[in-house]
mmCIF file of C-alpha atoms in Angstrom:
data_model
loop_
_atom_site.group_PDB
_atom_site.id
_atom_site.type_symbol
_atom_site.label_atom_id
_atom_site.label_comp_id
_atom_site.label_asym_id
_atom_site.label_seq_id
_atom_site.Cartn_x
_atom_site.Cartn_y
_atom_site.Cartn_z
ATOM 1 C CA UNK A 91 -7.997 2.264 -28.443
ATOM 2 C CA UNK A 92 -6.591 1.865 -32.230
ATOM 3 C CA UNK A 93 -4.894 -1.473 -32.357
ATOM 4 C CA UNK A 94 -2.540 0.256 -34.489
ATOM 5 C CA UNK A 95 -1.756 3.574 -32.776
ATOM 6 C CA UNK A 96 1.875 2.614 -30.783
ATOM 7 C CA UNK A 97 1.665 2.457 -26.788
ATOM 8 C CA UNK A 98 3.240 4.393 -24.901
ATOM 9 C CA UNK A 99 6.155 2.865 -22.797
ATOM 10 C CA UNK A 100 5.507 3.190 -19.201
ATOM 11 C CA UNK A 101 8.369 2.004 -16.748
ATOM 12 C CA UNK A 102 7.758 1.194 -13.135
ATOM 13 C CA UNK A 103 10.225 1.058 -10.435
ATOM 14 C CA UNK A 104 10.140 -0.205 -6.953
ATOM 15 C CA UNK A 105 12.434 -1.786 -4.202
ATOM 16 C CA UNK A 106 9.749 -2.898 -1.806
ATOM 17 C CA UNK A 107 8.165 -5.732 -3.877
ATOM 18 C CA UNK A 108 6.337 -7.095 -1.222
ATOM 19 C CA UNK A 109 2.790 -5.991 0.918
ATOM 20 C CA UNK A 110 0.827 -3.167 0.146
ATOM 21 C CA UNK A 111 3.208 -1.553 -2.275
ATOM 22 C CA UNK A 112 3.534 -4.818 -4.368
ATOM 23 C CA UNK A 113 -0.481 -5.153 -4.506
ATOM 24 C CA UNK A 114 -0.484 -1.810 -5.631
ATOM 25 C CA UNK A 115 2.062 -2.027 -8.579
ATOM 26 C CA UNK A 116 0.048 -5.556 -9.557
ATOM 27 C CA UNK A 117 -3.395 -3.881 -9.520
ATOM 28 C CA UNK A 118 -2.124 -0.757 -11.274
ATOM 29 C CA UNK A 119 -0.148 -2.580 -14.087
ATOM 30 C CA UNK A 120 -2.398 -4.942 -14.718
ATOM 31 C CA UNK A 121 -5.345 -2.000 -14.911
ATOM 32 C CA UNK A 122 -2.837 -0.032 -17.403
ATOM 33 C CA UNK A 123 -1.703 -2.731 -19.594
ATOM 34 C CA UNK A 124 -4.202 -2.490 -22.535
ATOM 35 C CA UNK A 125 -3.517 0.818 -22.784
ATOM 36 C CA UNK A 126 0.677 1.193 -21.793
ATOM 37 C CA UNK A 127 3.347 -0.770 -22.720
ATOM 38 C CA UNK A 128 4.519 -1.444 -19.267
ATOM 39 C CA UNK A 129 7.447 -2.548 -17.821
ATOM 40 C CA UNK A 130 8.381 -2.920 -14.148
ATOM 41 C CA UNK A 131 11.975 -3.065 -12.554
ATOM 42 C CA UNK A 132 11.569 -4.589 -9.009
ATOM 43 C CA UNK A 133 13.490 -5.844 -6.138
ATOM 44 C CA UNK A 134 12.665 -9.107 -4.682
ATOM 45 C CA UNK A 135 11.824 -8.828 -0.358
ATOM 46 C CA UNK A 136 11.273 -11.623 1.601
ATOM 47 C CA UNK A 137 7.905 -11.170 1.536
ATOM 48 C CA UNK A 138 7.974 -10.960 -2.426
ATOM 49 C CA UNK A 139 4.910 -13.382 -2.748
ATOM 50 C CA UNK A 140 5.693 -17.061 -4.605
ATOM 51 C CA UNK A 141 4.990 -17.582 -8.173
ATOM 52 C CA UNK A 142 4.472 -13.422 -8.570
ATOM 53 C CA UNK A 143 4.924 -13.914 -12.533
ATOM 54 C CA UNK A 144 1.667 -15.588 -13.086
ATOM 55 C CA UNK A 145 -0.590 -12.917 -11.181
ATOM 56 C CA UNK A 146 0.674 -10.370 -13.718
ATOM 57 C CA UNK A 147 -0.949 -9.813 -17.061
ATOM 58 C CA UNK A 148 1.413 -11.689 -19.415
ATOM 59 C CA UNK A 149 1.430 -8.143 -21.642
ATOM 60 C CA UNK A 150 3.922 -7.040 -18.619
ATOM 61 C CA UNK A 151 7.540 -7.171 -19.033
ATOM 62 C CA UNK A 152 9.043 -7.437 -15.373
ATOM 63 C CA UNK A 153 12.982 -6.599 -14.974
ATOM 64 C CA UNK A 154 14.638 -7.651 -11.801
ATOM 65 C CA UNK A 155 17.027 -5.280 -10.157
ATOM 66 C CA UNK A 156 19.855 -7.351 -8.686
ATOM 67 C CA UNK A 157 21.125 -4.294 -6.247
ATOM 68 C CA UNK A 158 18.168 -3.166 -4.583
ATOM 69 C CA UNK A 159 18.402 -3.643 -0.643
ATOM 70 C CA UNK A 160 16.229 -2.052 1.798
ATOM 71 C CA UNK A 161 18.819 -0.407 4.097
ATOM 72 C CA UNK A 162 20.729 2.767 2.710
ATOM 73 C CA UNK A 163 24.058 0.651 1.570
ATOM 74 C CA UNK A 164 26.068 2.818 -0.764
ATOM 75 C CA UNK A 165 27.793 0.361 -2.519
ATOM 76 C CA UNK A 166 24.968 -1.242 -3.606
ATOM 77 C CA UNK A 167 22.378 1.589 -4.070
ATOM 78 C CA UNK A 168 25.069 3.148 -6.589
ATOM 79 C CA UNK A 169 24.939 -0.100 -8.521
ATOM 80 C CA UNK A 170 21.194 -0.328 -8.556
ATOM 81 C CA UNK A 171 21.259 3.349 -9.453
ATOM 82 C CA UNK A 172 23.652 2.198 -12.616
ATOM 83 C CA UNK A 173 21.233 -0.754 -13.148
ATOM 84 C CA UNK A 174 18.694 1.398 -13.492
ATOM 85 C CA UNK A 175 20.422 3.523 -16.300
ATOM 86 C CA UNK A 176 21.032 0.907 -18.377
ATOM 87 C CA UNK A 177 17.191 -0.411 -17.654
ATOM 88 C CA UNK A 178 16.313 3.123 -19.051
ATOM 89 C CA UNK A 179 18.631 2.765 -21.647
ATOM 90 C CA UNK A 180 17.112 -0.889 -23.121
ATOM 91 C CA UNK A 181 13.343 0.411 -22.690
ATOM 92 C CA UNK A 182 13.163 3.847 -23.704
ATOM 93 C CA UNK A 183 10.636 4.707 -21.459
ATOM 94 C CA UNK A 184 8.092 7.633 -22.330
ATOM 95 C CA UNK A 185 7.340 7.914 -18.577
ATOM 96 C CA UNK A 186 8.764 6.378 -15.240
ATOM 97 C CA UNK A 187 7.040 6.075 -12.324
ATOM 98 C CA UNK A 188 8.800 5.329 -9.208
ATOM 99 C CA UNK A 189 7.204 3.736 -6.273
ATOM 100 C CA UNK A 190 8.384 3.685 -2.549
ATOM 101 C CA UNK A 191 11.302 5.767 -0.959
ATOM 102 C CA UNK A 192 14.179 3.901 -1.885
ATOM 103 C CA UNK A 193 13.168 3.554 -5.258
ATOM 104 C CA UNK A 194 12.506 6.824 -4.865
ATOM 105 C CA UNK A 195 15.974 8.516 -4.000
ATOM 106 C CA UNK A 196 17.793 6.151 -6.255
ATOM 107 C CA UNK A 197 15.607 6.704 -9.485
ATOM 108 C CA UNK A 198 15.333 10.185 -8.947
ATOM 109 C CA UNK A 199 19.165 10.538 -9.238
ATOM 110 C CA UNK A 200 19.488 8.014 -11.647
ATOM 111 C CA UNK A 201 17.024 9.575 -14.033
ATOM 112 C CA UNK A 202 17.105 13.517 -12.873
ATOM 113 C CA UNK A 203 18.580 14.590 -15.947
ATOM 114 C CA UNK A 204 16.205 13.030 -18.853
ATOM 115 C CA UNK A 205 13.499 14.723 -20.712
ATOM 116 C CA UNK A 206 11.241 11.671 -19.377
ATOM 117 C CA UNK A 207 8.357 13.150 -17.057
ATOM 118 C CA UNK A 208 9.022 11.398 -13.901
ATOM 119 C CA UNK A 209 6.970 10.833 -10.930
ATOM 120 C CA UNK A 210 7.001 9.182 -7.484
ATOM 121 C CA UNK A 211 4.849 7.396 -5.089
ATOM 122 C CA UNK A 212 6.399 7.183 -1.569
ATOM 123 C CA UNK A 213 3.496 4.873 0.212
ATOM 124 C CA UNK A 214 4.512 6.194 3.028
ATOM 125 C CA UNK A 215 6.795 8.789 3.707
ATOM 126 C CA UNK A 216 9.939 7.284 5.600
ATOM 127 C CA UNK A 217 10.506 10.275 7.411
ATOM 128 C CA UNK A 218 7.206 9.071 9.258
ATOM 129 C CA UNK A 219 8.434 6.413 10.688
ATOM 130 C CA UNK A 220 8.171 6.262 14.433
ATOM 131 C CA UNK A 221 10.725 3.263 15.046
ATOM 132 C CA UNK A 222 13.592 5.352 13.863
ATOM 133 C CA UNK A 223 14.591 8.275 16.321
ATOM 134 C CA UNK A 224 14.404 11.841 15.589
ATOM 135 C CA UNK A 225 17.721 12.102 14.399
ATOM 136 C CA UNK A 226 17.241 9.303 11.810
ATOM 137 C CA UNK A 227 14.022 11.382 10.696
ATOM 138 C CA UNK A 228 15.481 14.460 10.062
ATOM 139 C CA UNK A 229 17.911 13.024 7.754
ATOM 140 C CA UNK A 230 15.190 11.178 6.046
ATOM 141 C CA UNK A 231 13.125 14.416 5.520
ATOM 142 C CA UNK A 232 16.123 16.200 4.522
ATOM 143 C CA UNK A 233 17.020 13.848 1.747
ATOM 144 C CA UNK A 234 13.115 13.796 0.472
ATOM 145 C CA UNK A 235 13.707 17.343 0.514
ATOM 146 C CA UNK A 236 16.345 17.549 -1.373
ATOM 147 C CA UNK A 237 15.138 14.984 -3.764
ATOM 148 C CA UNK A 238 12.064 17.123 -4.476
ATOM 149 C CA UNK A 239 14.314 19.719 -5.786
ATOM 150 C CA UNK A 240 14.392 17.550 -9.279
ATOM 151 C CA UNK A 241 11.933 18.087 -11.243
ATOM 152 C CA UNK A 242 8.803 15.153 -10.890
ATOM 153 C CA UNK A 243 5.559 14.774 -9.872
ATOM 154 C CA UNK A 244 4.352 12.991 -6.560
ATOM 155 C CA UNK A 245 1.597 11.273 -6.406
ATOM 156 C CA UNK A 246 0.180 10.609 -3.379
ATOM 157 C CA UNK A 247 -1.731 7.786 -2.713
ATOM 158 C CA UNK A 248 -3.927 8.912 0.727
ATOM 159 C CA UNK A 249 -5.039 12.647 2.090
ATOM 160 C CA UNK A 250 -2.315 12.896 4.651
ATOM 161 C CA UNK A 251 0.587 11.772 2.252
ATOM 162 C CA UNK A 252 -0.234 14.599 0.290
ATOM 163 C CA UNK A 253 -0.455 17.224 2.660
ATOM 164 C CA UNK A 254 3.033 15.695 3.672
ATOM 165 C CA UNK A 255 4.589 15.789 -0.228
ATOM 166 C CA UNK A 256 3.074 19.562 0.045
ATOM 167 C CA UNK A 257 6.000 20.243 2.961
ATOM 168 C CA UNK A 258 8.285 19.460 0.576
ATOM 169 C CA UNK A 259 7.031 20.616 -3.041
ATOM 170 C CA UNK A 260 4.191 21.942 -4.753
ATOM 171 C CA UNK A 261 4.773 19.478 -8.048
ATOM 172 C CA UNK A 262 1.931 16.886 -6.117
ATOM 173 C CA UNK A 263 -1.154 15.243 -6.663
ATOM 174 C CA UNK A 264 -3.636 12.728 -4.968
ATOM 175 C CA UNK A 265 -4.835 9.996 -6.491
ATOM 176 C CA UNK A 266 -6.193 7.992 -3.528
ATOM 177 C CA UNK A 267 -4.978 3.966 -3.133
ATOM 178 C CA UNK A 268 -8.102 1.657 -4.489
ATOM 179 C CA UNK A 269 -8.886 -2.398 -3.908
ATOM 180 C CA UNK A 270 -10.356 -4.582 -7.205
ATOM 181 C CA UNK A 271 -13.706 -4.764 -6.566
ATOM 182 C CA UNK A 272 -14.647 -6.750 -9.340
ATOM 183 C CA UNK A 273 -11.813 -9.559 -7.770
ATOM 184 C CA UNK A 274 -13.181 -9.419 -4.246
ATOM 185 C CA UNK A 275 -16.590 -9.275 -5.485
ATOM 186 C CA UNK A 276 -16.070 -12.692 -7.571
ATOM 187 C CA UNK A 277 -14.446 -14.225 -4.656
ATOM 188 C CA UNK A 278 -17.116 -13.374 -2.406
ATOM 189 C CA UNK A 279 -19.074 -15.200 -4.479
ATOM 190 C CA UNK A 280 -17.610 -18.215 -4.807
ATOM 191 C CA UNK A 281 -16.521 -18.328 -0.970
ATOM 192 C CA UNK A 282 -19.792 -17.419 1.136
ATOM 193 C CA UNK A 283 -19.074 -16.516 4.414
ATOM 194 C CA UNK A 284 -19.120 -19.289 7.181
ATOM 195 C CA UNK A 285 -20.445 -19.267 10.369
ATOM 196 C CA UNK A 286 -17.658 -18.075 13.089
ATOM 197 C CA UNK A 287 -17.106 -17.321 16.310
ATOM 198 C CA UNK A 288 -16.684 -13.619 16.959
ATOM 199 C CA UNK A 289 -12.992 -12.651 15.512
ATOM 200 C CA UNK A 290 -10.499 -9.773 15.389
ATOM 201 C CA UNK A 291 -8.283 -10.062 12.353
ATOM 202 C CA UNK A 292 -4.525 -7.907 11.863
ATOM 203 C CA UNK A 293 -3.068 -8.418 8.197
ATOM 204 C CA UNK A 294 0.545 -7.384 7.713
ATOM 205 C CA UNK A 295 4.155 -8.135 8.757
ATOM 206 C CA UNK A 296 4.985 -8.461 12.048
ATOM 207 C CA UNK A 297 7.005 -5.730 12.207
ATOM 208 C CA UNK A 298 7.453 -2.534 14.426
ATOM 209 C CA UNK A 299 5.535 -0.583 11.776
ATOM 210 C CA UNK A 300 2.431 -2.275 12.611
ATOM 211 C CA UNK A 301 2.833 -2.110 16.271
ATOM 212 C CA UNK A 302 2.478 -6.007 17.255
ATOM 213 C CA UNK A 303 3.329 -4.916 20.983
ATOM 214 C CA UNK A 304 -0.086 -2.941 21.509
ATOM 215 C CA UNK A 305 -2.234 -5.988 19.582
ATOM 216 C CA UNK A 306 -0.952 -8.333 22.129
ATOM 217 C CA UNK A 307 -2.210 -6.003 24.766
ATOM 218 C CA UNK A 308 -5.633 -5.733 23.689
ATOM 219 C CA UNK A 309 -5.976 -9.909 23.515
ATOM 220 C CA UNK A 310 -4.296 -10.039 26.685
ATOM 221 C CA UNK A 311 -7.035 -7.475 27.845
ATOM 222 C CA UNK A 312 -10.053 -9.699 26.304
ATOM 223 C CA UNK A 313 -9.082 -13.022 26.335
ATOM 224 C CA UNK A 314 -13.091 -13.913 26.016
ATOM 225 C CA UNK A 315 -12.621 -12.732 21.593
ATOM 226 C CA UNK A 316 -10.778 -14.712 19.041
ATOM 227 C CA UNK A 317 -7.678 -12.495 17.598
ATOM 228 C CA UNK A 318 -6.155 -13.427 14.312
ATOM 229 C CA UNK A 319 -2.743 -11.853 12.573
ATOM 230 C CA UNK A 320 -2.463 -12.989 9.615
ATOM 231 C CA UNK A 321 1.241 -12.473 8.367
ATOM 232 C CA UNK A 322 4.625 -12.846 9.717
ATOM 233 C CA UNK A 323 7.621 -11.380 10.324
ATOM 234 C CA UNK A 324 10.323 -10.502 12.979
ATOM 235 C CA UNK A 325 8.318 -9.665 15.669
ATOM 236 C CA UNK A 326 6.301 -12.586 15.803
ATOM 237 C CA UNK A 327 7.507 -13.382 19.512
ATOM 238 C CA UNK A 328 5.961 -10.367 20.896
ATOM 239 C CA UNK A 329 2.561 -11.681 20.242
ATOM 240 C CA UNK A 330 1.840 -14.184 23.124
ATOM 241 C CA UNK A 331 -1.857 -13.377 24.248
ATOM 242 C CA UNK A 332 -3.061 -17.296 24.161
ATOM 243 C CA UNK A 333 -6.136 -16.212 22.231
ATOM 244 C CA UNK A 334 -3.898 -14.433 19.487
ATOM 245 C CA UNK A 335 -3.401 -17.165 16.531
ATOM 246 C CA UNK A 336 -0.414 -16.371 14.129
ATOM 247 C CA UNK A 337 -1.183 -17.581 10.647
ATOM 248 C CA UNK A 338 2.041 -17.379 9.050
ATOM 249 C CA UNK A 339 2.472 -15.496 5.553
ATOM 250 C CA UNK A 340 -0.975 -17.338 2.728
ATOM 251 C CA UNK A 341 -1.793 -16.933 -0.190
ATOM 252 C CA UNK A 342 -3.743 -13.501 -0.913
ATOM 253 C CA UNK A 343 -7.220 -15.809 -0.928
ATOM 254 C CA UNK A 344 -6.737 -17.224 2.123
ATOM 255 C CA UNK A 345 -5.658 -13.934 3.530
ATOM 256 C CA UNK A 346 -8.919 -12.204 1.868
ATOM 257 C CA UNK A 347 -11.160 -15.238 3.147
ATOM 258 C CA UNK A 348 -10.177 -14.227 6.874
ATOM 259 C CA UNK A 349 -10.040 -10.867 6.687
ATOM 260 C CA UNK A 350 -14.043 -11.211 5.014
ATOM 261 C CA UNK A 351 -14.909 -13.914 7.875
ATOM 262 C CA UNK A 352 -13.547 -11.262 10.926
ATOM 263 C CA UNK A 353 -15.942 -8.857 12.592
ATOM 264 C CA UNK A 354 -13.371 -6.276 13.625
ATOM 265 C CA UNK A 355 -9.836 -5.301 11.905
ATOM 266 C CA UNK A 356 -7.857 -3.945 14.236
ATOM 267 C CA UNK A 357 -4.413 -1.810 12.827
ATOM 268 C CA UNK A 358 -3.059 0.003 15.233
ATOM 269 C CA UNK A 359 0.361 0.842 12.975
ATOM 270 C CA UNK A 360 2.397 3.532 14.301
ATOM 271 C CA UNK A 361 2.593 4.793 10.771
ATOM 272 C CA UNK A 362 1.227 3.915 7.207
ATOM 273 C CA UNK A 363 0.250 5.139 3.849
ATOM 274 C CA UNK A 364 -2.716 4.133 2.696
ATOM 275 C CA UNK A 365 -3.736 0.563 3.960
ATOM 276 C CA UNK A 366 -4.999 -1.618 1.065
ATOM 277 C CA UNK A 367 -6.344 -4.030 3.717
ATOM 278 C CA UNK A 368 -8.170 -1.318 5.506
ATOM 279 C CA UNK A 369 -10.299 -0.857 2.012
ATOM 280 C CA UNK A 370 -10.612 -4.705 1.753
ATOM 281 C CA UNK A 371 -12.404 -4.627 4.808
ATOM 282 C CA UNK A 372 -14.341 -1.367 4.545
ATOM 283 C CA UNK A 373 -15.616 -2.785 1.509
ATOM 284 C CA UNK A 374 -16.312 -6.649 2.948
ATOM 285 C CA UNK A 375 -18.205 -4.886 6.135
ATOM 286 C CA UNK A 376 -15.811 -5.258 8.842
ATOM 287 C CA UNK A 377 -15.607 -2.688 11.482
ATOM 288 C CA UNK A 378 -12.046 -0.863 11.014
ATOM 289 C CA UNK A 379 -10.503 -0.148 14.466
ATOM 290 C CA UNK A 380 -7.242 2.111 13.597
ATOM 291 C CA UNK A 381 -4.693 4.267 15.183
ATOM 292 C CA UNK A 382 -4.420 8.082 15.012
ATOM 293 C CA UNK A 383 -2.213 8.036 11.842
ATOM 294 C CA UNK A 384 -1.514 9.506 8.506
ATOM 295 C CA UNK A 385 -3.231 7.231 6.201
ATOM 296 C CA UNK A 386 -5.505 5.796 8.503
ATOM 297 C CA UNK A 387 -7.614 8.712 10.433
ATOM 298 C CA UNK A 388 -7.559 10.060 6.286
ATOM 299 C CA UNK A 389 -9.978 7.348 5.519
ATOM 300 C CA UNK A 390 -11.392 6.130 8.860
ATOM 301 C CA UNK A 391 -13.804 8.767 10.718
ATOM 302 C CA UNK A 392 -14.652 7.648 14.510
ATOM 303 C CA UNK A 393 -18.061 6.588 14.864
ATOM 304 C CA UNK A 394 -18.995 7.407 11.379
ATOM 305 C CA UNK A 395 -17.554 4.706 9.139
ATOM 306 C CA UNK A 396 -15.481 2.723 12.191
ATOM 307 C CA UNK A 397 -13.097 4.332 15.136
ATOM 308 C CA UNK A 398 -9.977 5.846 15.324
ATOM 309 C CA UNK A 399 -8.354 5.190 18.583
ATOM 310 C CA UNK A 400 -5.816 7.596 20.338
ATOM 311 C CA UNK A 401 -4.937 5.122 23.691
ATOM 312 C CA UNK A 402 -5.213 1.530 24.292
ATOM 313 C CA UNK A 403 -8.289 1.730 26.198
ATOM 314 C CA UNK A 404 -10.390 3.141 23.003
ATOM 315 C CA UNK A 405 -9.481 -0.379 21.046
ATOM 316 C CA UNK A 406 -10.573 -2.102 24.208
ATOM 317 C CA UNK A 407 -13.876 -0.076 24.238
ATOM 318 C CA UNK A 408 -15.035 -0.425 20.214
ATOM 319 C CA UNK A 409 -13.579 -4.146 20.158
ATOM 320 C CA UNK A 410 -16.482 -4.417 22.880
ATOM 321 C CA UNK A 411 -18.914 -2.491 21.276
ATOM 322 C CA UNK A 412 -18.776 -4.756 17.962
ATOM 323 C CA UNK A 413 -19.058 -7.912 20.003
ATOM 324 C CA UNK A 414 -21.856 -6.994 22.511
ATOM 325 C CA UNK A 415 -23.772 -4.728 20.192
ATOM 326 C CA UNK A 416 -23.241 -5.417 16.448
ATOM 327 C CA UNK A 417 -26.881 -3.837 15.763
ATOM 328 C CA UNK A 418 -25.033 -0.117 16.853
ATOM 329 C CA UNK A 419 -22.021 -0.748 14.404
ATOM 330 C CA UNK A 420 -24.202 -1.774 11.508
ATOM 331 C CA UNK A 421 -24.903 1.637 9.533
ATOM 332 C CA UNK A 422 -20.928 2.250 10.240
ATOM 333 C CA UNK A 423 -20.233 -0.562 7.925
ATOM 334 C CA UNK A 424 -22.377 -0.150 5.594
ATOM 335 C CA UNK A 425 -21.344 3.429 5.687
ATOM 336 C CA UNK A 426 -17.327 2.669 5.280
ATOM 337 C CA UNK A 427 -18.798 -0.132 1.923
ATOM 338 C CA UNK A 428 -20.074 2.891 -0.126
ATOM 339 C CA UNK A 429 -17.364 5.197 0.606
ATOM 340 C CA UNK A 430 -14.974 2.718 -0.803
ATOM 341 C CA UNK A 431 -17.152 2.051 -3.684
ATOM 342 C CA UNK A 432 -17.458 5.606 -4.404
ATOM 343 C CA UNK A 433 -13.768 6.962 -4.013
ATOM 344 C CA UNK A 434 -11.485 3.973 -3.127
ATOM 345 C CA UNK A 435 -12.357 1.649 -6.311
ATOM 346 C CA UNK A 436 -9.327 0.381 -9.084
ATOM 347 C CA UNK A 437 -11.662 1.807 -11.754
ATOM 348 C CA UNK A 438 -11.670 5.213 -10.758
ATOM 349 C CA UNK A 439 -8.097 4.718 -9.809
ATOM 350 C CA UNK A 440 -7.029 3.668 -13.220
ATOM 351 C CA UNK A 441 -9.008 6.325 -14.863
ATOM 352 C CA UNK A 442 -7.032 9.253 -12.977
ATOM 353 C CA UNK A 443 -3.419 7.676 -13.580
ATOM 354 C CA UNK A 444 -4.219 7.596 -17.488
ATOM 355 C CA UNK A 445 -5.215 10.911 -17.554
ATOM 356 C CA UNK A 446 -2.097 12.130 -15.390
ATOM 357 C CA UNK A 447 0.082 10.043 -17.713
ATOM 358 C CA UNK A 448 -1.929 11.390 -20.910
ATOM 359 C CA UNK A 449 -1.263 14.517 -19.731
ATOM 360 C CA UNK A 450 2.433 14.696 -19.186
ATOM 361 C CA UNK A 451 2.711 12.826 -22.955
ATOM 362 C CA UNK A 452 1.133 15.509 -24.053
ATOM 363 C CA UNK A 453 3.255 18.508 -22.539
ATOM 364 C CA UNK A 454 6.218 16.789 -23.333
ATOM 365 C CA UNK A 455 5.092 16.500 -27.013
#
């Protein structure tokens, strides 16, 4: 890139600074930096991780957004939506990227009537989510539908998310959700796995999302295997199997260092988007064992590169498998390593954002 040649400004929005979607706008910023000017407007969760300044590249300029709340609240999503205005105002953005659905609906209003190409990343569609009832749903997939009548690109981040976004416009594009190799690859190397007993591991928030209920069941069904859930949250009192241990939220290594010392994850979410965890472990060769969901059966194929598992009793079954027969899941995760190598890696990742972004600069020029 000519050191002289002006970046362009690329501005970032998204309420749910925390989990997956915060991993994602740190790996993707931090990719883009030498070649953006990026700035990200965020709302803080409390799962925001501590000390979230020093992981990004110091080239980022982050912008807190004092209205954003997770619940619709109209007082206070009009005043993020006016936050955001004068955000857009100060940085001058040449293109805005908004990630998660309450970003979303908010930035989509608040920006719908610049020249700016916009686009938007739902990580998860909310009208997907199984712990609200149908009625609930149907107003969430009316207002994505309505949303997607202003004009701006979504970019889906798994397979099933975009044959979703395709419901509701044809302005979208895939660019699948990708894990730093290079990082986990250093840390591998400077944390060698340990000897450990045989151990199922569950990353996330305890929350109805990630269906806490059914991975109780499953220790409670096999109280002879170690479970791990590493994460918290407001479900945490539905997991009482006595051989489930609750870790409480860590830091990302210490979540990364159990995740890489499990033999099984186990996610049986009732919905998702695309799982960064479930590449982590693809990639650090440990059997995935995932529900039948968007996101998850994209990536996961049963008895090719882990199992999918429609009822309680298939978890049960390939939990067992792994344990009594680890020769017979071998090639699986080896198989599951590559793909993630191959399709699933921040390199490629980064390489198809800059030339959708490239792209729009140079349609709107």
């Amino acid at each position: 890139e000519d050191p002289m040649e002006k970046k362009p400004r690329l501005l970032f929005v998204t309420e749910a600074f925390g989990g997956g979607v915060f991993e994602y706008c740190l790996l993707l910023c931090n990719e883009l930096a030498s070649h953006f000017e990026v700035y990200l407007a965020y709302g803080v969760r409390p799962q925001t991780p501590e000390g979230f300044r020093e992981m990004f590249d110091p080239r980022i300029h982050l912008i807190p957004v004092e209205h954003f709340v997770r619940s619709i609240r109209l007082g206070d999503d009009i005043r993020a939506g006016r936050e955001l205005a004068r955000i857009y105002r100060e940085v001058k953005p040449d293109l805005v990227h908004l990630h998660s659905s309450k970003a979303g609906a908010i930035g989509r209003i608040a920006f719908a009537f610049k020249k700016t190409p916009l686009f938007y990343t739902p990580h998860g569609y909310s009208f997907l989510m199984t712990n609200a009832g149908k009625l609930r749903r149907q107003v969430y997939f009316a207002m994505e539908y309505a949303l997607a009548r202003i004009p701006c690109t979504t970019v889906c981040c798994s397979a099933g998310e975009y044959r979703q976004a395709l419901r509701l416009t044809r302005r979208a594009r895939q660019i699948n959700n990708a894990v730093n190799l290079r990082d986990i690859d250093a840390f591998l190397r400077e944390n060698p796995p340990a000897r450990h007993p045989f151990t199922v591991c569950t990353v996330g928030r305890i929350c109805q999302q990630k269906n806490p209920a059914l991975a109780d069941r499953i220790a409670q069904r096999m109280p002879d295997v170690r479970f791990v859930w590493v994460g918290d949250g407001e479900l945490r009192s539905q997991l009482t199997a006595p051989n489930l241990e609750v870790t409480g939220w860590v830091k990302r290594e210490q979540a990364l260092r159990t995740l890489e010392q499990a033999d099984v994850l186990l996610l049986p979410s009732l919905w998702e988007g695309l799982p960064l965890t479930l590449l982590e472990a693809m990639y650090c060769e440990v059997l995935c064992v995932v529900s039948d969901v968007v996101g998850n059966h994209d990536v996961i194929h049963s008895g090719v590169n882990g199992f999918v598992c429609p009822a309680e009793e298939d978890y049960v079954q390939a939990i067992r498998l792994a344990k009594d027969h680890p020769d017979q899941v071998q090639a699986m995760k080896e198989r599951a390593r590559q793909e993630v190598e191959q399709e699933y890696n921040a390199s490629v990742m980064e390489q198809r954002y800059r030339a959708m972004y490239r792209e729009a600069l140079a349609g709107k020029g």
